[in-house]
Amino acid sequence: MSDNPRVYFIPAKPQKREKRVGIYCRVSSNSAEQLNSLTAQVSALTRMTAAIPQWVLVDIYMDIAPSKTGSSRKEFTCMIDDCQAHNLEIILTKSISRFGRDTVEVLDALSQLKALNIRVIFEQESLDTADTDSDLMISIIESVAQAENESRSDNIKWGIKQRAAQGTSKLYNRKCYGYKNDIDGSLIIDDAEAKNVQLIFDLYLQGKSIIGIIAELEKLKIKSPTGKEKWSKRTIDVMLSNEKYIGTVRLLNSGESEAHYVSENNNPAIIKDEVFKAVQIEKARRSNVVKGKDGNKRKDKKYSSKK
């Protein structure tokens, strides 16, 4: 054994940053709020990448695309192309809803990436395709998608209610026979159709039944709202009860006992109030439903609908 052994210090080799990572982010519009969300997504996922020495960030893919299926996602397509070119091994994304616009799209993309041996990590749901069984992953994604759809539906209903309450809902100016929209979207009278509406109300008060009104319209060669030669009984019946013809619109009205919103003087009237009221009284009289002595309701054959 040597009297003077030599000792060498061998430093540890730095770990290789060998996993190539791509970050995918998406927002649905270029509003300030959505762009701030996009910035937050990129920042959080970039920090997540930097925290793991074995990961190297290759690229960040950002789409501004609505949730509507079929809308363009150029960056997502570019990311998939990079995966197929073996430029990426891991994809980081904020959540399932940011990665795909519906369950089918998410599962289809994951199927492609699994075949390419690409690992996908959903930060918000703490899901990692490397650690999750395929069947479980599908079940989780479907459950998350269902919950988000329910939440989105509630948000849409809330939005409709708020716009109805504020008088800003476009539904107030949804056109019907007798009206058209001007350049601003407001309702204005279509003179030719309005004359036909007035004729229908007049014929009803003259004693014509709905079938009789249809016969008269066809005799005058007046086409239906859909451009057909034949009018339906349902179309005439709805027209005779449509308050829009006196300038009133009701929204979210699902029944007499339910709260709803009414916009009076919403649009120019085609029918006078007294004429409209007279028609409603006549419609009730012709309903053929009377209450007998025993308290039961029954059809009254006194009025013929074929008149």
Short mmCIF file of C-alpha atoms in Angstrom, two decimals:
data_model
loop_
_atom_site.label_atom_id
_atom_site.label_comp_id
_atom_site.label_asym_id
_atom_site.label_seq_id
_atom_site.Cartn_x
_atom_site.Cartn_y
_atom_site.Cartn_z
CA MET A 1 0.00 0.00 0.00
CA SER A 2 1.39 3.45 -0.90
CA ASP A 3 2.46 5.71 1.93
CA ASN A 4 0.95 8.73 0.24
CA PRO A 5 -2.51 7.83 -1.18
CA ARG A 6 -4.05 10.32 -3.57
CA VAL A 7 -7.64 11.45 -3.03
CA TYR A 8 -9.60 13.02 -5.84
CA PHE A 9 -12.84 14.98 -5.52
CA ILE A 10 -15.34 14.10 -8.23
CA PRO A 11 -18.30 16.54 -8.33
CA ALA A 12 -21.79 15.26 -8.98
CA LYS A 13 -22.96 15.51 -12.54
CA PRO A 14 -25.92 17.89 -12.97
CA GLN A 15 -29.18 16.18 -13.77
CA LYS A 16 -30.07 16.38 -17.41
CA ARG A 17 -33.17 18.38 -18.31
CA GLU A 18 -34.33 15.68 -20.62
CA LYS A 19 -38.10 15.97 -20.74
CA ARG A 20 -39.34 18.31 -23.45
CA VAL A 21 -42.44 20.17 -22.27
CA GLY A 22 -45.11 22.16 -24.09
CA ILE A 23 -47.70 24.39 -22.42
CA TYR A 24 -51.17 24.74 -23.90
CA CYS A 25 -53.55 27.58 -22.90
CA ARG A 26 -56.87 28.72 -24.30
CA VAL A 27 -59.38 31.50 -23.65
CA SER A 28 -62.70 32.05 -25.40
CA SER A 29 -62.35 35.72 -26.39
CA ASN A 30 -59.90 38.60 -26.56
CA SER A 31 -61.65 40.64 -23.84
CA ALA A 32 -59.42 42.17 -21.15
CA GLU A 33 -60.71 39.67 -18.60
CA GLN A 34 -59.97 36.70 -20.81
CA LEU A 35 -56.52 37.96 -21.79
CA ASN A 36 -55.69 38.39 -18.09
CA SER A 37 -56.78 34.78 -17.61
CA LEU A 38 -54.50 33.72 -20.45
CA THR A 39 -51.55 35.52 -18.83
CA ALA A 40 -52.31 33.85 -15.50
CA GLN A 41 -52.45 30.41 -17.14
CA VAL A 42 -49.09 30.88 -18.87
CA SER A 43 -47.43 32.26 -15.72
CA ALA A 44 -48.63 29.43 -13.46
CA LEU A 45 -47.69 26.66 -15.87
CA THR A 46 -44.29 28.20 -16.65
CA ARG A 47 -43.47 28.26 -12.92
CA MET A 48 -44.61 24.64 -12.67
CA THR A 49 -42.22 23.67 -15.48
CA ALA A 50 -39.27 25.55 -13.98
CA ALA A 51 -39.74 23.83 -10.61
CA ILE A 52 -38.75 20.42 -12.03
CA PRO A 53 -35.05 20.22 -13.09
CA GLN A 54 -35.63 17.37 -15.55
CA TRP A 55 -38.06 19.45 -17.60
CA VAL A 56 -37.18 21.89 -20.34
CA LEU A 57 -39.83 24.20 -21.77
CA VAL A 58 -39.90 23.88 -25.56
CA ASP A 59 -42.88 26.03 -26.54
CA ILE A 60 -46.06 27.72 -25.33
CA TYR A 61 -49.20 27.31 -27.44
CA MET A 62 -51.98 29.89 -26.93
CA ASP A 63 -55.38 29.94 -28.62
CA ILE A 64 -58.09 32.56 -28.47
CA ALA A 65 -61.01 30.44 -29.57
CA PRO A 66 -64.63 30.07 -28.39
CA SER A 67 -65.98 26.86 -26.89
CA LYS A 68 -68.08 26.28 -30.01
CA THR A 69 -67.05 23.01 -31.65
CA GLY A 70 -65.58 23.57 -35.10
CA SER A 71 -63.96 26.91 -34.35
CA SER A 72 -60.30 27.18 -35.35
CA ARG A 73 -57.54 26.29 -32.87
CA LYS A 74 -54.37 26.83 -34.86
CA GLU A 75 -52.01 26.61 -31.88
CA PHE A 76 -53.59 23.36 -30.67
CA THR A 77 -53.10 21.87 -34.14
CA CYS A 78 -49.50 23.10 -34.14
CA MET A 79 -48.93 21.44 -30.77
CA ILE A 80 -50.28 18.11 -32.03
CA ASP A 81 -47.99 18.40 -35.07
CA ASP A 82 -45.00 18.96 -32.76
CA CYS A 83 -45.99 15.88 -30.77
CA GLN A 84 -46.13 13.81 -33.95
CA ALA A 85 -42.68 15.16 -34.85
CA HIS A 86 -41.45 13.95 -31.41
CA ASN A 87 -40.56 17.49 -30.35
CA LEU A 88 -42.60 17.15 -27.15
CA GLU A 89 -42.92 14.53 -24.45
CA ILE A 90 -45.15 16.29 -21.91
CA ILE A 91 -48.05 18.72 -22.27
CA LEU A 92 -49.13 20.94 -19.39
CA THR A 93 -52.56 22.58 -19.45
CA LYS A 94 -54.66 24.45 -16.92
CA SER A 95 -57.77 22.28 -16.99
CA ILE A 96 -59.85 19.83 -18.99
CA SER A 97 -62.14 22.66 -20.18
CA ARG A 98 -59.14 24.67 -21.46
CA PHE A 99 -57.68 21.64 -23.28
CA GLY A 100 -60.81 20.72 -25.23
CA ARG A 101 -64.20 22.26 -25.95
CA ASP A 102 -66.23 19.14 -25.26
CA THR A 103 -65.80 15.60 -23.97
CA VAL A 104 -65.48 14.06 -27.43
CA GLU A 105 -62.72 16.46 -28.46
CA VAL A 106 -60.76 15.92 -25.22
CA LEU A 107 -60.94 12.13 -25.45
CA ASP A 108 -60.02 12.16 -29.14
CA ALA A 109 -56.94 14.32 -28.48
CA LEU A 110 -55.88 12.19 -25.51
CA SER A 111 -56.22 9.07 -27.64
CA GLN A 112 -53.88 10.55 -30.28
CA LEU A 113 -51.37 11.66 -27.66
CA LYS A 114 -51.43 8.31 -25.87
CA ALA A 115 -50.55 6.59 -29.14
CA LEU A 116 -47.58 8.97 -29.42
CA ASN A 117 -46.58 8.22 -25.80
CA ILE A 118 -47.18 11.87 -24.82
CA ARG A 119 -47.92 12.59 -21.17
CA VAL A 120 -50.66 15.17 -20.46
CA ILE A 121 -51.01 16.91 -17.09
CA PHE A 122 -54.13 18.86 -16.08
CA GLU A 123 -53.05 21.25 -13.34
CA GLN A 124 -56.45 22.23 -11.95
CA GLU A 125 -57.79 18.68 -11.66
CA SER A 126 -54.39 17.24 -10.57
CA LEU A 127 -54.68 14.66 -13.35
CA ASP A 128 -51.68 13.04 -15.03
CA THR A 129 -52.22 10.57 -17.87
CA ALA A 130 -48.98 8.83 -16.82
CA ASP A 131 -50.51 7.88 -13.47
CA THR A 132 -54.19 7.44 -14.37
CA ASP A 133 -55.90 4.37 -15.76
CA SER A 134 -57.54 5.05 -19.13
CA ASP A 135 -61.03 4.03 -18.02
CA LEU A 136 -60.75 6.15 -14.89
CA MET A 137 -59.50 9.09 -16.93
CA ILE A 138 -62.49 8.82 -19.27
CA SER A 139 -64.87 8.64 -16.30
CA ILE A 140 -63.28 11.69 -14.65
CA ILE A 141 -63.33 13.74 -17.85
CA GLU A 142 -66.99 12.91 -18.49
CA SER A 143 -67.91 13.82 -14.90
CA VAL A 144 -66.01 17.12 -15.07
CA ALA A 145 -67.55 17.95 -18.45
CA GLN A 146 -71.06 17.25 -17.14
CA ALA A 147 -70.50 19.46 -14.10
CA GLU A 148 -69.13 22.27 -16.28
CA ASN A 149 -72.04 21.98 -18.71
CA GLU A 150 -74.50 22.27 -15.81
CA SER A 151 -72.60 25.28 -14.48
CA ARG A 152 -72.50 26.84 -17.95
CA SER A 153 -76.24 26.24 -18.34
CA ASP A 154 -76.91 27.96 -15.00
CA ASN A 155 -74.73 30.89 -16.04
CA ILE A 156 -76.56 31.20 -19.35
CA LYS A 157 -79.95 31.18 -17.60
CA TRP A 158 -78.71 33.77 -15.12
CA GLY A 159 -77.46 35.94 -18.00
CA ILE A 160 -80.79 35.70 -19.83
CA LYS A 161 -82.64 36.67 -16.63
CA GLN A 162 -80.33 39.63 -16.00
CA ARG A 163 -80.71 40.95 -19.54
CA ALA A 164 -84.48 40.50 -19.35
CA ALA A 165 -84.59 42.46 -16.06
CA GLN A 166 -82.40 45.26 -17.48
CA GLY A 167 -84.42 45.47 -20.70
CA THR A 168 -81.34 44.72 -22.82
CA SER A 169 -82.32 41.24 -23.98
CA LYS A 170 -82.44 40.85 -27.76
CA LEU A 171 -85.42 38.55 -27.23
CA TYR A 172 -87.60 41.62 -26.73
CA ASN A 173 -87.04 42.49 -30.38
CA ARG A 174 -87.39 39.01 -31.84
CA LYS A 175 -89.50 39.52 -34.93
CA CYS A 176 -92.77 37.79 -35.72
CA TYR A 177 -95.19 38.00 -38.63
CA GLY A 178 -96.08 41.64 -39.16
CA TYR A 179 -92.72 43.01 -38.06
CA LYS A 180 -89.14 43.30 -39.26
CA ASN A 181 -85.94 44.56 -37.64
CA ASP A 182 -84.40 47.88 -38.55
CA ILE A 183 -80.65 48.46 -38.84
CA ASP A 184 -80.37 48.80 -35.04
CA GLY A 185 -82.29 45.58 -34.41
CA SER A 186 -85.46 47.31 -33.18
CA LEU A 187 -88.87 46.14 -34.31
CA ILE A 188 -90.65 48.11 -37.01
CA ILE A 189 -93.90 47.34 -38.80
CA ASP A 190 -93.87 45.43 -42.09
CA ASP A 191 -96.79 47.20 -43.78
CA ALA A 192 -97.78 44.35 -46.11
CA GLU A 193 -97.79 41.72 -43.37
CA ALA A 194 -99.41 44.08 -40.85
CA LYS A 195 -102.48 44.41 -43.11
CA ASN A 196 -102.84 40.62 -43.06
CA VAL A 197 -102.57 40.57 -39.26
CA GLN A 198 -105.34 43.19 -39.00
CA LEU A 199 -107.45 41.17 -41.45
CA ILE A 200 -107.09 38.03 -39.31
CA PHE A 201 -108.21 39.87 -36.16
CA ASP A 202 -111.13 41.50 -38.00
CA LEU A 203 -112.31 38.21 -39.50
CA TYR A 204 -112.24 36.57 -36.07
CA LEU A 205 -114.38 39.32 -34.54
CA GLN A 206 -116.76 39.04 -37.50
CA GLY A 207 -117.46 35.48 -36.36
CA LYS A 208 -115.11 33.52 -38.57
CA SER A 209 -113.59 30.41 -37.02
CA ILE A 210 -109.89 29.69 -37.41
CA ILE A 211 -110.71 27.26 -40.21
CA GLY A 212 -112.88 29.92 -41.81
CA ILE A 213 -110.05 32.46 -41.57
CA ILE A 214 -107.67 30.01 -43.24
CA ALA A 215 -110.14 29.52 -46.09
CA GLU A 216 -110.41 33.29 -46.54
CA LEU A 217 -106.62 33.75 -46.55
CA GLU A 218 -106.17 31.02 -49.13
CA LYS A 219 -108.96 32.52 -51.22
CA LEU A 220 -107.07 35.84 -51.20
CA LYS A 221 -103.84 33.95 -52.02
CA ILE A 222 -102.13 35.28 -48.90
CA LYS A 223 -99.18 33.07 -48.01
CA SER A 224 -98.32 31.90 -44.49
CA PRO A 225 -95.39 33.35 -42.47
CA THR A 226 -93.23 30.52 -43.85
CA GLY A 227 -94.25 31.25 -47.43
CA LYS A 228 -96.62 28.30 -47.80
CA GLU A 229 -100.00 28.34 -49.56
CA LYS A 230 -101.60 26.58 -46.59
CA TRP A 231 -101.89 28.19 -43.16
CA SER A 232 -101.92 26.05 -40.02
CA LYS A 233 -104.54 26.41 -37.29
CA ARG A 234 -101.75 26.72 -34.72
CA THR A 235 -100.25 29.74 -36.51
CA ILE A 236 -103.57 31.62 -36.52
CA ASP A 237 -104.32 30.71 -32.90
CA VAL A 238 -100.90 31.96 -31.70
CA MET A 239 -101.24 35.18 -33.70
CA LEU A 240 -104.60 35.94 -32.11
CA SER A 241 -103.00 35.76 -28.64
CA ASN A 242 -99.72 37.47 -29.42
CA GLU A 243 -99.40 40.59 -27.21
CA LYS A 244 -96.56 41.85 -29.38
CA TYR A 245 -99.27 43.13 -31.74
CA ILE A 246 -100.27 45.70 -29.07
CA GLY A 247 -96.63 46.54 -28.26
CA THR A 248 -96.21 44.28 -25.21
CA VAL A 249 -93.59 41.54 -24.83
CA ARG A 250 -93.30 39.01 -22.01
CA LEU A 251 -90.09 37.10 -21.33
CA LEU A 252 -89.46 34.00 -19.20
CA ASN A 253 -93.20 33.52 -18.86
CA SER A 254 -93.72 29.83 -18.15
CA GLY A 255 -97.08 30.12 -16.43
CA GLU A 256 -99.50 32.48 -14.69
CA SER A 257 -98.03 31.69 -11.27
CA GLU A 258 -94.40 32.25 -12.36
CA ALA A 259 -92.49 35.52 -12.10
CA HIS A 260 -91.57 36.99 -15.46
CA TYR A 261 -90.71 40.25 -17.20
CA VAL A 262 -93.01 42.51 -19.22
CA SER A 263 -91.91 45.26 -21.60
CA GLU A 264 -94.78 47.63 -22.45
CA ASN A 265 -94.59 49.95 -25.45
CA ASN A 266 -91.78 47.69 -26.59
CA ASN A 267 -92.62 48.13 -30.27
CA PRO A 268 -95.17 49.92 -32.47
CA ALA A 269 -98.62 48.33 -32.25
CA ILE A 270 -100.43 46.78 -35.19
CA ILE A 271 -103.65 46.01 -33.30
CA LYS A 272 -105.55 48.42 -31.04
CA ASP A 273 -105.85 47.45 -27.37
CA GLU A 274 -109.65 47.27 -27.46
CA VAL A 275 -109.60 45.00 -30.51
CA PHE A 276 -107.03 42.68 -28.91
CA LYS A 277 -109.07 42.47 -25.68
CA ALA A 278 -112.25 41.76 -27.63
CA VAL A 279 -110.52 38.88 -29.42
CA GLN A 280 -109.33 37.37 -26.13
CA ILE A 281 -112.87 37.53 -24.74
CA GLU A 282 -114.20 35.90 -27.90
CA LYS A 283 -111.52 33.20 -27.78
CA ALA A 284 -112.51 32.35 -24.20
CA ARG A 285 -116.18 32.20 -25.23
CA ARG A 286 -115.34 29.86 -28.11
CA SER A 287 -113.18 27.56 -26.02
CA ASN A 288 -116.20 25.20 -25.85
CA VAL A 289 -115.43 24.42 -22.21
CA VAL A 290 -118.31 24.97 -19.79
CA LYS A 291 -118.86 23.94 -16.21
CA GLY A 292 -121.88 21.75 -15.61
CA LYS A 293 -124.15 21.67 -12.59
CA ASP A 294 -122.07 18.85 -11.17
CA GLY A 295 -118.97 21.07 -11.28
CA ASN A 296 -117.29 19.09 -14.02
CA LYS A 297 -115.97 20.76 -17.17
CA ARG A 298 -117.12 19.51 -20.55
CA LYS A 299 -117.14 20.49 -24.21
CA ASP A 300 -120.03 22.66 -25.37
CA LYS A 301 -121.12 21.79 -28.90
CA LYS A 302 -123.07 25.03 -29.25
CA TYR A 303 -120.21 26.68 -31.16
CA SER A 304 -118.93 25.06 -34.33
CA SER A 305 -115.27 25.49 -35.21
CA LYS A 306 -116.11 24.95 -38.87
CA LYS A 307 -118.05 28.17 -39.28
#
